[in-house]
Amino acid sequence: MKPLTVQDVLPIEEYERSREAFRRRIIDLKQRRRLSVGNLITMVFENRETVLFQIQEMVRAERILRPERVSEEVAMYNEQIPGAGELSATLMIEVTDPSQVKPVLDRLKGIDRGQTVGLRVGPHLVYGTFEQGRSNEEKISAVHYVRFSVPGAVKALMEDPAVPLQVIVTHPRYQAVQPVSEEMRRSLLEDLSGDR
């Protein structure tokens, strides 16, 4: 998938004029790309459009006007755009009770290391690789970025709706499996085709 450039980011005034329509489109897109895996983990599969929306919202919220600052944001967020043969997701550990945030996050330490989150496509299991620096021995972030490198043979199986596609979590203290809908499968296959 093609990385974003500064030229893709609308100036704040121009973005304000089209923001409502853009927001509605991205909300609709993200609904097709959001998956709850068990009761604590939600994953949103990112693509060029979802990342551009995040950049536009950041530029708007922080009133970033200087081109070099916009360029920094673009460079940082481009890390979330999947490369060729990849899928990319934001993984969120969601805790609604404020008193439970620390205990739940402590329980899930290590979720971003090793083979813990994967895509199961028929008999194949493709584990995700997490962005580093979002946890240490004392604490773990509630938000993580994970990439899945999908071999061509696995992609070919994904194209067959008869082959089950699931997201799995196999952490020692949290196990969950969630089937992927046909709508999400089609959206992920668009990412893997790399023509956006």
Short mmCIF file of N, CA and C in Angstrom, two decimals:
data_model
loop_
_atom_site.label_atom_id
_atom_site.label_comp_id
_atom_site.label_asym_id
_atom_site.label_seq_id
_atom_site.Cartn_x
_atom_site.Cartn_y
_atom_site.Cartn_z
N MET A 1 0.85 -1.17 0.00
CA MET A 1 0.00 0.00 0.00
C MET A 1 0.90 1.23 0.00
N LYS A 2 0.55 2.18 -0.82
CA LYS A 2 1.36 3.38 -1.00
C LYS A 2 1.38 4.23 0.27
N PRO A 3 2.57 4.64 0.75
CA PRO A 3 2.62 5.52 1.93
C PRO A 3 1.99 6.87 1.62
N LEU A 4 1.57 7.55 2.67
CA LEU A 4 1.02 8.89 2.53
C LEU A 4 2.14 9.91 2.40
N THR A 5 1.83 11.04 1.80
CA THR A 5 2.77 12.16 1.69
C THR A 5 2.11 13.40 2.28
N VAL A 6 2.88 14.42 2.47
CA VAL A 6 2.35 15.70 2.98
C VAL A 6 1.27 16.22 2.04
N GLN A 7 1.42 15.97 0.75
CA GLN A 7 0.45 16.46 -0.23
C GLN A 7 -0.93 15.80 -0.06
N ASP A 8 -0.98 14.63 0.57
CA ASP A 8 -2.26 13.96 0.81
C ASP A 8 -3.05 14.61 1.93
N VAL A 9 -2.38 15.38 2.78
CA VAL A 9 -3.02 15.98 3.96
C VAL A 9 -3.59 17.34 3.58
N LEU A 10 -4.90 17.48 3.77
CA LEU A 10 -5.55 18.75 3.45
C LEU A 10 -5.20 19.82 4.47
N PRO A 11 -5.06 21.07 4.03
CA PRO A 11 -4.90 22.17 4.99
C PRO A 11 -6.12 22.20 5.92
N ILE A 12 -5.93 22.70 7.13
CA ILE A 12 -6.98 22.65 8.15
C ILE A 12 -8.30 23.24 7.66
N GLU A 13 -8.25 24.42 7.02
CA GLU A 13 -9.49 25.08 6.58
C GLU A 13 -10.23 24.22 5.55
N GLU A 14 -9.49 23.63 4.65
CA GLU A 14 -10.10 22.78 3.63
C GLU A 14 -10.66 21.50 4.25
N TYR A 15 -9.92 20.94 5.21
CA TYR A 15 -10.39 19.74 5.90
C TYR A 15 -11.68 20.02 6.66
N GLU A 16 -11.75 21.17 7.31
CA GLU A 16 -12.96 21.53 8.07
C GLU A 16 -14.20 21.48 7.17
N ARG A 17 -14.07 21.92 5.94
CA ARG A 17 -15.21 21.96 5.01
C ARG A 17 -15.69 20.56 4.63
N SER A 18 -14.78 19.60 4.59
CA SER A 18 -15.17 18.25 4.16
C SER A 18 -15.16 17.23 5.31
N ARG A 19 -14.91 17.71 6.52
CA ARG A 19 -14.68 16.81 7.66
C ARG A 19 -15.87 15.90 7.95
N GLU A 20 -17.08 16.44 7.96
CA GLU A 20 -18.24 15.61 8.33
C GLU A 20 -18.41 14.44 7.38
N ALA A 21 -18.32 14.70 6.08
CA ALA A 21 -18.47 13.63 5.10
C ALA A 21 -17.33 12.62 5.23
N PHE A 22 -16.10 13.11 5.43
CA PHE A 22 -14.93 12.24 5.59
C PHE A 22 -15.10 11.38 6.84
N ARG A 23 -15.51 12.01 7.95
CA ARG A 23 -15.73 11.28 9.21
C ARG A 23 -16.75 10.16 9.03
N ARG A 24 -17.88 10.47 8.39
CA ARG A 24 -18.92 9.44 8.19
C ARG A 24 -18.38 8.28 7.37
N ARG A 25 -17.62 8.60 6.32
CA ARG A 25 -17.05 7.55 5.46
C ARG A 25 -16.08 6.66 6.25
N ILE A 26 -15.23 7.28 7.08
CA ILE A 26 -14.24 6.51 7.85
C ILE A 26 -14.92 5.70 8.96
N ILE A 27 -15.93 6.25 9.59
CA ILE A 27 -16.67 5.50 10.62
C ILE A 27 -17.29 4.26 10.00
N ASP A 28 -17.88 4.41 8.82
CA ASP A 28 -18.46 3.27 8.11
C ASP A 28 -17.37 2.25 7.75
N LEU A 29 -16.25 2.74 7.24
CA LEU A 29 -15.13 1.87 6.87
C LEU A 29 -14.61 1.11 8.09
N LYS A 30 -14.41 1.83 9.20
CA LYS A 30 -13.86 1.19 10.40
C LYS A 30 -14.82 0.16 10.98
N GLN A 31 -16.13 0.36 10.83
CA GLN A 31 -17.07 -0.64 11.33
C GLN A 31 -16.85 -1.97 10.62
N ARG A 32 -16.51 -1.92 9.35
CA ARG A 32 -16.26 -3.14 8.59
C ARG A 32 -14.89 -3.73 8.91
N ARG A 33 -14.05 -2.98 9.62
CA ARG A 33 -12.67 -3.40 9.88
C ARG A 33 -12.39 -3.54 11.39
N ARG A 34 -13.42 -3.47 12.20
CA ARG A 34 -13.29 -3.58 13.66
C ARG A 34 -13.77 -4.95 14.11
N LEU A 35 -12.99 -5.55 15.01
CA LEU A 35 -13.31 -6.90 15.47
C LEU A 35 -13.02 -7.02 16.96
N SER A 36 -14.04 -7.44 17.72
CA SER A 36 -13.83 -7.74 19.14
C SER A 36 -13.36 -9.17 19.24
N VAL A 37 -12.25 -9.37 19.95
CA VAL A 37 -11.68 -10.71 20.14
C VAL A 37 -11.75 -10.98 21.64
N GLY A 38 -12.81 -11.66 22.06
CA GLY A 38 -13.06 -11.82 23.47
C GLY A 38 -13.66 -10.54 24.04
N ASN A 39 -13.64 -10.43 25.37
CA ASN A 39 -14.29 -9.29 26.00
C ASN A 39 -13.36 -8.13 26.32
N LEU A 40 -12.06 -8.26 26.05
CA LEU A 40 -11.11 -7.19 26.40
C LEU A 40 -10.36 -6.60 25.21
N ILE A 41 -10.31 -7.30 24.10
CA ILE A 41 -9.47 -6.86 22.99
C ILE A 41 -10.32 -6.52 21.78
N THR A 42 -10.04 -5.36 21.23
CA THR A 42 -10.65 -4.93 19.96
C THR A 42 -9.52 -4.63 19.00
N MET A 43 -9.70 -5.08 17.76
CA MET A 43 -8.71 -4.80 16.73
C MET A 43 -9.38 -4.03 15.61
N VAL A 44 -8.67 -3.00 15.12
CA VAL A 44 -9.12 -2.26 13.94
C VAL A 44 -8.02 -2.40 12.90
N PHE A 45 -8.37 -3.00 11.77
CA PHE A 45 -7.39 -3.16 10.70
C PHE A 45 -7.26 -1.83 9.96
N GLU A 46 -6.02 -1.36 9.87
CA GLU A 46 -5.75 -0.03 9.31
C GLU A 46 -5.43 -0.14 7.82
N ASN A 47 -5.72 0.94 7.11
CA ASN A 47 -5.30 1.07 5.72
C ASN A 47 -4.98 2.55 5.47
N ARG A 48 -4.72 2.88 4.26
CA ARG A 48 -4.30 4.24 3.91
C ARG A 48 -5.37 5.28 4.33
N GLU A 49 -6.63 4.96 4.12
CA GLU A 49 -7.71 5.90 4.45
C GLU A 49 -7.86 6.11 5.95
N THR A 50 -7.81 5.02 6.73
CA THR A 50 -7.97 5.17 8.18
C THR A 50 -6.80 5.95 8.77
N VAL A 51 -5.61 5.73 8.23
CA VAL A 51 -4.43 6.45 8.74
C VAL A 51 -4.48 7.92 8.34
N LEU A 52 -4.90 8.21 7.11
CA LEU A 52 -5.03 9.61 6.69
C LEU A 52 -6.02 10.34 7.60
N PHE A 53 -7.11 9.68 7.95
CA PHE A 53 -8.08 10.30 8.86
C PHE A 53 -7.43 10.64 10.20
N GLN A 54 -6.63 9.71 10.73
CA GLN A 54 -5.95 9.98 12.01
C GLN A 54 -5.02 11.19 11.90
N ILE A 55 -4.31 11.28 10.79
CA ILE A 55 -3.41 12.42 10.59
C ILE A 55 -4.22 13.71 10.51
N GLN A 56 -5.28 13.70 9.70
CA GLN A 56 -6.10 14.92 9.55
C GLN A 56 -6.65 15.37 10.89
N GLU A 57 -7.11 14.42 11.70
CA GLU A 57 -7.67 14.76 13.01
C GLU A 57 -6.59 15.31 13.94
N MET A 58 -5.39 14.73 13.88
CA MET A 58 -4.28 15.22 14.71
C MET A 58 -3.89 16.63 14.30
N VAL A 59 -3.75 16.86 13.01
CA VAL A 59 -3.39 18.19 12.51
C VAL A 59 -4.46 19.21 12.92
N ARG A 60 -5.71 18.82 12.84
CA ARG A 60 -6.82 19.70 13.23
C ARG A 60 -6.80 19.99 14.73
N ALA A 61 -6.70 18.92 15.54
CA ALA A 61 -6.77 19.08 17.00
C ALA A 61 -5.60 19.89 17.54
N GLU A 62 -4.41 19.68 16.99
CA GLU A 62 -3.22 20.37 17.51
C GLU A 62 -2.86 21.61 16.70
N ARG A 63 -3.73 21.93 15.72
CA ARG A 63 -3.51 23.13 14.89
C ARG A 63 -2.10 23.15 14.31
N ILE A 64 -1.72 22.04 13.69
CA ILE A 64 -0.38 21.92 13.10
C ILE A 64 -0.41 22.59 11.72
N LEU A 65 0.36 23.64 11.56
CA LEU A 65 0.35 24.42 10.32
C LEU A 65 1.65 24.32 9.55
N ARG A 66 2.76 24.17 10.25
CA ARG A 66 4.06 24.17 9.57
C ARG A 66 4.25 22.87 8.78
N PRO A 67 4.64 22.95 7.51
CA PRO A 67 4.80 21.75 6.68
C PRO A 67 5.75 20.72 7.28
N GLU A 68 6.81 21.17 7.95
CA GLU A 68 7.76 20.20 8.53
C GLU A 68 7.12 19.40 9.68
N ARG A 69 6.20 20.05 10.42
CA ARG A 69 5.50 19.33 11.49
C ARG A 69 4.49 18.33 10.90
N VAL A 70 3.80 18.75 9.83
CA VAL A 70 2.88 17.84 9.15
C VAL A 70 3.66 16.64 8.61
N SER A 71 4.83 16.91 8.07
CA SER A 71 5.69 15.85 7.54
C SER A 71 6.08 14.86 8.64
N GLU A 72 6.36 15.36 9.84
CA GLU A 72 6.69 14.48 10.97
C GLU A 72 5.51 13.57 11.32
N GLU A 73 4.30 14.15 11.32
CA GLU A 73 3.10 13.35 11.62
C GLU A 73 2.91 12.27 10.55
N VAL A 74 3.06 12.66 9.29
CA VAL A 74 2.90 11.71 8.19
C VAL A 74 3.90 10.56 8.34
N ALA A 75 5.16 10.89 8.62
CA ALA A 75 6.19 9.86 8.77
C ALA A 75 5.85 8.91 9.91
N MET A 76 5.38 9.47 11.03
CA MET A 76 5.05 8.65 12.19
C MET A 76 3.86 7.72 11.88
N TYR A 77 2.80 8.27 11.30
CA TYR A 77 1.61 7.48 11.04
C TYR A 77 1.78 6.50 9.88
N ASN A 78 2.69 6.79 8.96
CA ASN A 78 2.92 5.86 7.86
C ASN A 78 3.35 4.49 8.36
N GLU A 79 3.88 4.43 9.57
CA GLU A 79 4.28 3.14 10.16
C GLU A 79 3.09 2.20 10.33
N GLN A 80 1.87 2.76 10.35
CA GLN A 80 0.67 1.94 10.54
C GLN A 80 0.09 1.43 9.23
N ILE A 81 0.59 1.93 8.10
CA ILE A 81 0.09 1.49 6.81
C ILE A 81 0.76 0.17 6.44
N PRO A 82 -0.05 -0.84 6.09
CA PRO A 82 0.57 -2.13 5.76
C PRO A 82 1.38 -2.06 4.47
N GLY A 83 2.48 -2.79 4.46
CA GLY A 83 3.30 -2.90 3.25
C GLY A 83 2.75 -3.99 2.35
N ALA A 84 3.46 -4.27 1.29
CA ALA A 84 3.05 -5.31 0.34
C ALA A 84 2.95 -6.65 1.06
N GLY A 85 1.84 -7.35 0.87
CA GLY A 85 1.65 -8.66 1.49
C GLY A 85 1.44 -8.61 2.99
N GLU A 86 1.05 -7.44 3.50
CA GLU A 86 0.84 -7.29 4.95
C GLU A 86 -0.57 -6.80 5.26
N LEU A 87 -0.98 -7.10 6.49
CA LEU A 87 -2.13 -6.47 7.11
C LEU A 87 -1.61 -5.78 8.36
N SER A 88 -2.24 -4.68 8.72
CA SER A 88 -1.81 -3.91 9.87
C SER A 88 -3.04 -3.60 10.73
N ALA A 89 -2.87 -3.68 12.04
CA ALA A 89 -4.01 -3.42 12.93
C ALA A 89 -3.58 -2.67 14.17
N THR A 90 -4.52 -1.90 14.68
CA THR A 90 -4.39 -1.31 16.01
C THR A 90 -5.12 -2.25 16.96
N LEU A 91 -4.42 -2.71 17.99
CA LEU A 91 -5.00 -3.59 18.99
C LEU A 91 -5.21 -2.78 20.26
N MET A 92 -6.45 -2.76 20.74
CA MET A 92 -6.77 -2.00 21.95
C MET A 92 -7.24 -2.93 23.05
N ILE A 93 -6.66 -2.77 24.21
CA ILE A 93 -7.13 -3.49 25.40
C ILE A 93 -8.14 -2.55 26.05
N GLU A 94 -9.40 -2.96 26.04
CA GLU A 94 -10.48 -2.06 26.45
C GLU A 94 -11.03 -2.46 27.81
N VAL A 95 -10.89 -1.55 28.75
CA VAL A 95 -11.36 -1.77 30.12
C VAL A 95 -12.27 -0.59 30.47
N THR A 96 -13.54 -0.88 30.77
CA THR A 96 -14.49 0.20 31.04
C THR A 96 -14.48 0.67 32.49
N ASP A 97 -14.09 -0.19 33.41
CA ASP A 97 -14.05 0.16 34.83
C ASP A 97 -12.66 0.74 35.16
N PRO A 98 -12.59 2.04 35.48
CA PRO A 98 -11.28 2.67 35.75
C PRO A 98 -10.47 1.95 36.83
N SER A 99 -11.15 1.35 37.82
CA SER A 99 -10.44 0.67 38.90
C SER A 99 -9.79 -0.63 38.42
N GLN A 100 -10.20 -1.11 37.24
CA GLN A 100 -9.67 -2.37 36.72
C GLN A 100 -8.58 -2.20 35.65
N VAL A 101 -8.32 -0.95 35.24
CA VAL A 101 -7.36 -0.73 34.16
C VAL A 101 -6.00 -1.33 34.50
N LYS A 102 -5.42 -0.96 35.62
CA LYS A 102 -4.08 -1.46 35.97
C LYS A 102 -4.08 -2.99 36.16
N PRO A 103 -5.02 -3.57 36.92
CA PRO A 103 -5.01 -5.03 37.06
C PRO A 103 -5.13 -5.78 35.72
N VAL A 104 -5.99 -5.29 34.84
CA VAL A 104 -6.17 -5.97 33.55
C VAL A 104 -4.90 -5.83 32.70
N LEU A 105 -4.35 -4.61 32.63
CA LEU A 105 -3.13 -4.42 31.84
C LEU A 105 -1.98 -5.24 32.42
N ASP A 106 -1.88 -5.30 33.75
CA ASP A 106 -0.83 -6.12 34.37
C ASP A 106 -1.00 -7.59 33.98
N ARG A 107 -2.25 -8.04 33.94
CA ARG A 107 -2.53 -9.44 33.59
C ARG A 107 -2.13 -9.75 32.14
N LEU A 108 -2.17 -8.73 31.28
CA LEU A 108 -1.89 -8.95 29.86
C LEU A 108 -0.47 -8.57 29.45
N LYS A 109 0.39 -8.34 30.44
CA LYS A 109 1.80 -8.08 30.10
C LYS A 109 2.32 -9.23 29.24
N GLY A 110 3.10 -8.88 28.23
CA GLY A 110 3.67 -9.89 27.35
C GLY A 110 2.82 -10.19 26.13
N ILE A 111 1.64 -9.58 26.04
CA ILE A 111 0.81 -9.85 24.86
C ILE A 111 1.49 -9.37 23.58
N ASP A 112 2.40 -8.42 23.72
CA ASP A 112 3.09 -7.87 22.55
C ASP A 112 4.42 -8.56 22.27
N ARG A 113 4.63 -9.73 22.86
CA ARG A 113 5.88 -10.49 22.64
C ARG A 113 5.56 -11.93 22.28
N GLY A 114 6.27 -12.43 21.31
CA GLY A 114 6.09 -13.84 20.94
C GLY A 114 4.86 -14.06 20.09
N GLN A 115 4.43 -15.30 20.04
CA GLN A 115 3.30 -15.68 19.21
C GLN A 115 2.02 -15.65 20.03
N THR A 116 1.39 -14.48 20.06
CA THR A 116 0.21 -14.31 20.91
C THR A 116 -1.05 -13.91 20.14
N VAL A 117 -0.88 -13.21 19.02
CA VAL A 117 -2.04 -12.76 18.23
C VAL A 117 -1.81 -13.22 16.80
N GLY A 118 -2.81 -13.91 16.26
CA GLY A 118 -2.62 -14.44 14.92
C GLY A 118 -3.88 -14.47 14.08
N LEU A 119 -3.67 -14.69 12.80
CA LEU A 119 -4.75 -14.93 11.85
C LEU A 119 -4.72 -16.42 11.52
N ARG A 120 -5.83 -17.08 11.73
CA ARG A 120 -5.93 -18.49 11.35
C ARG A 120 -6.73 -18.55 10.05
N VAL A 121 -6.08 -19.06 9.01
CA VAL A 121 -6.70 -19.18 7.68
C VAL A 121 -6.66 -20.66 7.33
N GLY A 122 -7.81 -21.32 7.47
CA GLY A 122 -7.83 -22.77 7.26
C GLY A 122 -6.82 -23.41 8.19
N PRO A 123 -5.86 -24.20 7.66
CA PRO A 123 -4.87 -24.86 8.51
C PRO A 123 -3.67 -23.99 8.86
N HIS A 124 -3.59 -22.77 8.31
CA HIS A 124 -2.42 -21.91 8.50
C HIS A 124 -2.64 -20.91 9.63
N LEU A 125 -1.56 -20.62 10.33
CA LEU A 125 -1.59 -19.62 11.39
C LEU A 125 -0.49 -18.61 11.12
N VAL A 126 -0.89 -17.34 10.95
CA VAL A 126 0.06 -16.26 10.69
C VAL A 126 0.07 -15.37 11.93
N TYR A 127 1.19 -15.37 12.67
CA TYR A 127 1.27 -14.56 13.89
C TYR A 127 1.69 -13.13 13.57
N GLY A 128 1.17 -12.21 14.36
CA GLY A 128 1.49 -10.81 14.19
C GLY A 128 2.80 -10.43 14.86
N THR A 129 3.41 -9.37 14.34
CA THR A 129 4.62 -8.79 14.92
C THR A 129 4.24 -7.42 15.46
N PHE A 130 4.52 -7.19 16.72
CA PHE A 130 4.14 -5.94 17.39
C PHE A 130 5.21 -4.88 17.26
N GLU A 131 4.76 -3.63 17.16
CA GLU A 131 5.67 -2.50 17.27
C GLU A 131 6.25 -2.51 18.68
N GLN A 132 7.55 -2.34 18.78
CA GLN A 132 8.20 -2.38 20.08
C GLN A 132 8.15 -1.01 20.77
N GLY A 133 8.43 -1.00 22.07
CA GLY A 133 8.49 0.24 22.83
C GLY A 133 7.17 0.63 23.49
N ARG A 134 6.18 -0.25 23.44
CA ARG A 134 4.89 0.10 24.04
C ARG A 134 4.67 -0.63 25.38
N SER A 135 5.72 -1.32 25.83
CA SER A 135 5.64 -1.98 27.13
C SER A 135 7.04 -2.21 27.66
N ASN A 136 7.10 -2.47 28.96
CA ASN A 136 8.35 -2.90 29.59
C ASN A 136 7.98 -3.86 30.71
N GLU A 137 8.94 -4.19 31.55
CA GLU A 137 8.65 -5.16 32.63
C GLU A 137 7.64 -4.63 33.64
N GLU A 138 7.56 -3.29 33.79
CA GLU A 138 6.65 -2.72 34.80
C GLU A 138 5.26 -2.42 34.28
N LYS A 139 5.15 -2.04 32.99
CA LYS A 139 3.83 -1.63 32.50
C LYS A 139 3.67 -1.95 31.03
N ILE A 140 2.41 -1.91 30.61
CA ILE A 140 2.05 -2.19 29.23
C ILE A 140 1.03 -1.16 28.78
N SER A 141 1.13 -0.75 27.54
CA SER A 141 0.18 0.20 26.97
C SER A 141 -1.15 -0.50 26.68
N ALA A 142 -2.22 0.28 26.64
CA ALA A 142 -3.52 -0.27 26.27
C ALA A 142 -3.70 -0.29 24.75
N VAL A 143 -2.79 0.36 24.02
CA VAL A 143 -2.88 0.42 22.55
C VAL A 143 -1.58 -0.12 21.95
N HIS A 144 -1.74 -1.02 20.98
CA HIS A 144 -0.58 -1.64 20.32
C HIS A 144 -0.81 -1.65 18.82
N TYR A 145 0.29 -1.69 18.08
CA TYR A 145 0.24 -1.78 16.62
C TYR A 145 0.87 -3.10 16.21
N VAL A 146 0.15 -3.85 15.37
CA VAL A 146 0.60 -5.20 15.01
C VAL A 146 0.48 -5.39 13.50
N ARG A 147 1.48 -6.08 12.92
CA ARG A 147 1.50 -6.37 11.49
C ARG A 147 1.48 -7.88 11.28
N PHE A 148 0.80 -8.27 10.22
CA PHE A 148 0.74 -9.68 9.83
C PHE A 148 1.30 -9.78 8.42
N SER A 149 2.37 -10.54 8.25
CA SER A 149 2.94 -10.79 6.94
C SER A 149 2.24 -12.02 6.36
N VAL A 150 1.46 -11.82 5.31
CA VAL A 150 0.60 -12.88 4.78
C VAL A 150 1.21 -13.46 3.51
N PRO A 151 1.71 -14.70 3.56
CA PRO A 151 2.28 -15.33 2.36
C PRO A 151 1.22 -15.48 1.27
N GLY A 152 1.67 -15.55 0.03
CA GLY A 152 0.77 -15.68 -1.11
C GLY A 152 -0.18 -16.86 -1.02
N ALA A 153 0.32 -18.01 -0.55
CA ALA A 153 -0.53 -19.20 -0.44
C ALA A 153 -1.65 -18.99 0.57
N VAL A 154 -1.36 -18.25 1.65
CA VAL A 154 -2.38 -17.97 2.67
C VAL A 154 -3.40 -16.98 2.11
N LYS A 155 -2.92 -15.98 1.39
CA LYS A 155 -3.82 -15.01 0.75
C LYS A 155 -4.76 -15.73 -0.21
N ALA A 156 -4.24 -16.69 -0.98
CA ALA A 156 -5.07 -17.44 -1.91
C ALA A 156 -6.18 -18.19 -1.17
N LEU A 157 -5.87 -18.74 0.00
CA LEU A 157 -6.89 -19.41 0.80
C LEU A 157 -7.91 -18.42 1.33
N MET A 158 -7.44 -17.22 1.71
CA MET A 158 -8.36 -16.19 2.21
C MET A 158 -9.39 -15.81 1.15
N GLU A 159 -9.02 -15.94 -0.11
CA GLU A 159 -9.93 -15.57 -1.20
C GLU A 159 -11.09 -16.54 -1.35
N ASP A 160 -10.97 -17.70 -0.73
CA ASP A 160 -12.03 -18.71 -0.78
C ASP A 160 -12.93 -18.54 0.44
N PRO A 161 -14.18 -18.06 0.25
CA PRO A 161 -15.06 -17.84 1.40
C PRO A 161 -15.39 -19.11 2.18
N ALA A 162 -15.14 -20.28 1.58
CA ALA A 162 -15.41 -21.53 2.29
C ALA A 162 -14.32 -21.84 3.32
N VAL A 163 -13.16 -21.18 3.22
CA VAL A 163 -12.06 -21.42 4.16
C VAL A 163 -12.24 -20.50 5.37
N PRO A 164 -12.35 -21.05 6.57
CA PRO A 164 -12.54 -20.22 7.76
C PRO A 164 -11.37 -19.26 7.98
N LEU A 165 -11.70 -18.03 8.37
CA LEU A 165 -10.72 -17.00 8.72
C LEU A 165 -11.07 -16.49 10.11
N GLN A 166 -10.10 -16.57 11.02
CA GLN A 166 -10.32 -16.16 12.41
C GLN A 166 -9.14 -15.35 12.91
N VAL A 167 -9.41 -14.50 13.90
CA VAL A 167 -8.35 -13.85 14.66
C VAL A 167 -8.30 -14.56 16.00
N ILE A 168 -7.08 -14.93 16.41
CA ILE A 168 -6.93 -15.65 17.67
C ILE A 168 -5.97 -14.89 18.59
N VAL A 169 -6.21 -15.02 19.89
CA VAL A 169 -5.30 -14.51 20.91
C VAL A 169 -4.96 -15.68 21.81
N THR A 170 -3.64 -15.94 21.97
CA THR A 170 -3.20 -17.07 22.79
C THR A 170 -2.18 -16.61 23.82
N HIS A 171 -2.62 -15.69 24.67
CA HIS A 171 -1.79 -15.22 25.79
C HIS A 171 -2.04 -16.17 26.96
N PRO A 172 -1.04 -16.42 27.81
CA PRO A 172 -1.26 -17.35 28.92
C PRO A 172 -2.46 -17.01 29.81
N ARG A 173 -2.81 -15.71 29.91
CA ARG A 173 -3.93 -15.31 30.75
C ARG A 173 -5.11 -14.74 29.96
N TYR A 174 -5.11 -14.96 28.65
CA TYR A 174 -6.23 -14.49 27.83
C TYR A 174 -6.23 -15.26 26.52
N GLN A 175 -7.26 -16.05 26.31
CA GLN A 175 -7.40 -16.79 25.06
C GLN A 175 -8.77 -16.46 24.46
N ALA A 176 -8.76 -16.19 23.16
CA ALA A 176 -10.02 -15.89 22.48
C ALA A 176 -9.85 -16.18 20.99
N VAL A 177 -10.97 -16.51 20.37
CA VAL A 177 -11.02 -16.75 18.93
C VAL A 177 -12.25 -16.01 18.40
N GLN A 178 -12.06 -15.29 17.30
CA GLN A 178 -13.20 -14.59 16.70
C GLN A 178 -13.20 -14.77 15.19
N PRO A 179 -14.28 -15.32 14.64
CA PRO A 179 -14.37 -15.44 13.18
C PRO A 179 -14.43 -14.05 12.53
N VAL A 180 -13.88 -13.95 11.33
CA VAL A 180 -13.90 -12.72 10.56
C VAL A 180 -15.08 -12.80 9.60
N SER A 181 -15.88 -11.73 9.55
CA SER A 181 -17.04 -11.70 8.66
C SER A 181 -16.60 -11.66 7.20
N GLU A 182 -17.52 -12.01 6.31
CA GLU A 182 -17.21 -11.95 4.87
C GLU A 182 -16.90 -10.53 4.44
N GLU A 183 -17.62 -9.57 5.00
CA GLU A 183 -17.39 -8.16 4.66
C GLU A 183 -15.97 -7.74 5.05
N MET A 184 -15.54 -8.13 6.26
CA MET A 184 -14.19 -7.80 6.69
C MET A 184 -13.16 -8.55 5.85
N ARG A 185 -13.43 -9.79 5.54
CA ARG A 185 -12.51 -10.57 4.72
C ARG A 185 -12.26 -9.85 3.39
N ARG A 186 -13.34 -9.39 2.74
CA ARG A 186 -13.20 -8.68 1.46
C ARG A 186 -12.36 -7.41 1.62
N SER A 187 -12.58 -6.70 2.72
CA SER A 187 -11.83 -5.47 2.98
C SER A 187 -10.35 -5.76 3.19
N LEU A 188 -10.04 -6.83 3.91
CA LEU A 188 -8.64 -7.20 4.14
C LEU A 188 -7.98 -7.68 2.86
N LEU A 189 -8.73 -8.38 2.02
CA LEU A 189 -8.17 -8.81 0.73
C LEU A 189 -7.85 -7.61 -0.16
N GLU A 190 -8.63 -6.54 -0.05
CA GLU A 190 -8.31 -5.31 -0.79
C GLU A 190 -6.96 -4.77 -0.33
N ASP A 191 -6.72 -4.81 0.98
CA ASP A 191 -5.41 -4.37 1.51
C ASP A 191 -4.29 -5.20 0.94
N LEU A 192 -4.50 -6.52 0.92
CA LEU A 192 -3.45 -7.42 0.44
C LEU A 192 -3.21 -7.31 -1.08
N SER A 193 -4.23 -6.82 -1.79
CA SER A 193 -4.02 -6.65 -3.24
C SER A 193 -3.08 -5.48 -3.50
N GLY A 194 -2.97 -4.56 -2.52
CA GLY A 194 -1.97 -3.50 -2.58
C GLY A 194 -2.18 -2.44 -3.64
N ASP A 195 -3.40 -2.33 -4.18
CA ASP A 195 -3.59 -1.35 -5.24
C ASP A 195 -4.22 -0.05 -4.76
N ARG A 196 -4.15 0.24 -3.50
CA ARG A 196 -4.68 1.51 -2.99
C ARG A 196 -3.58 2.52 -2.84
#
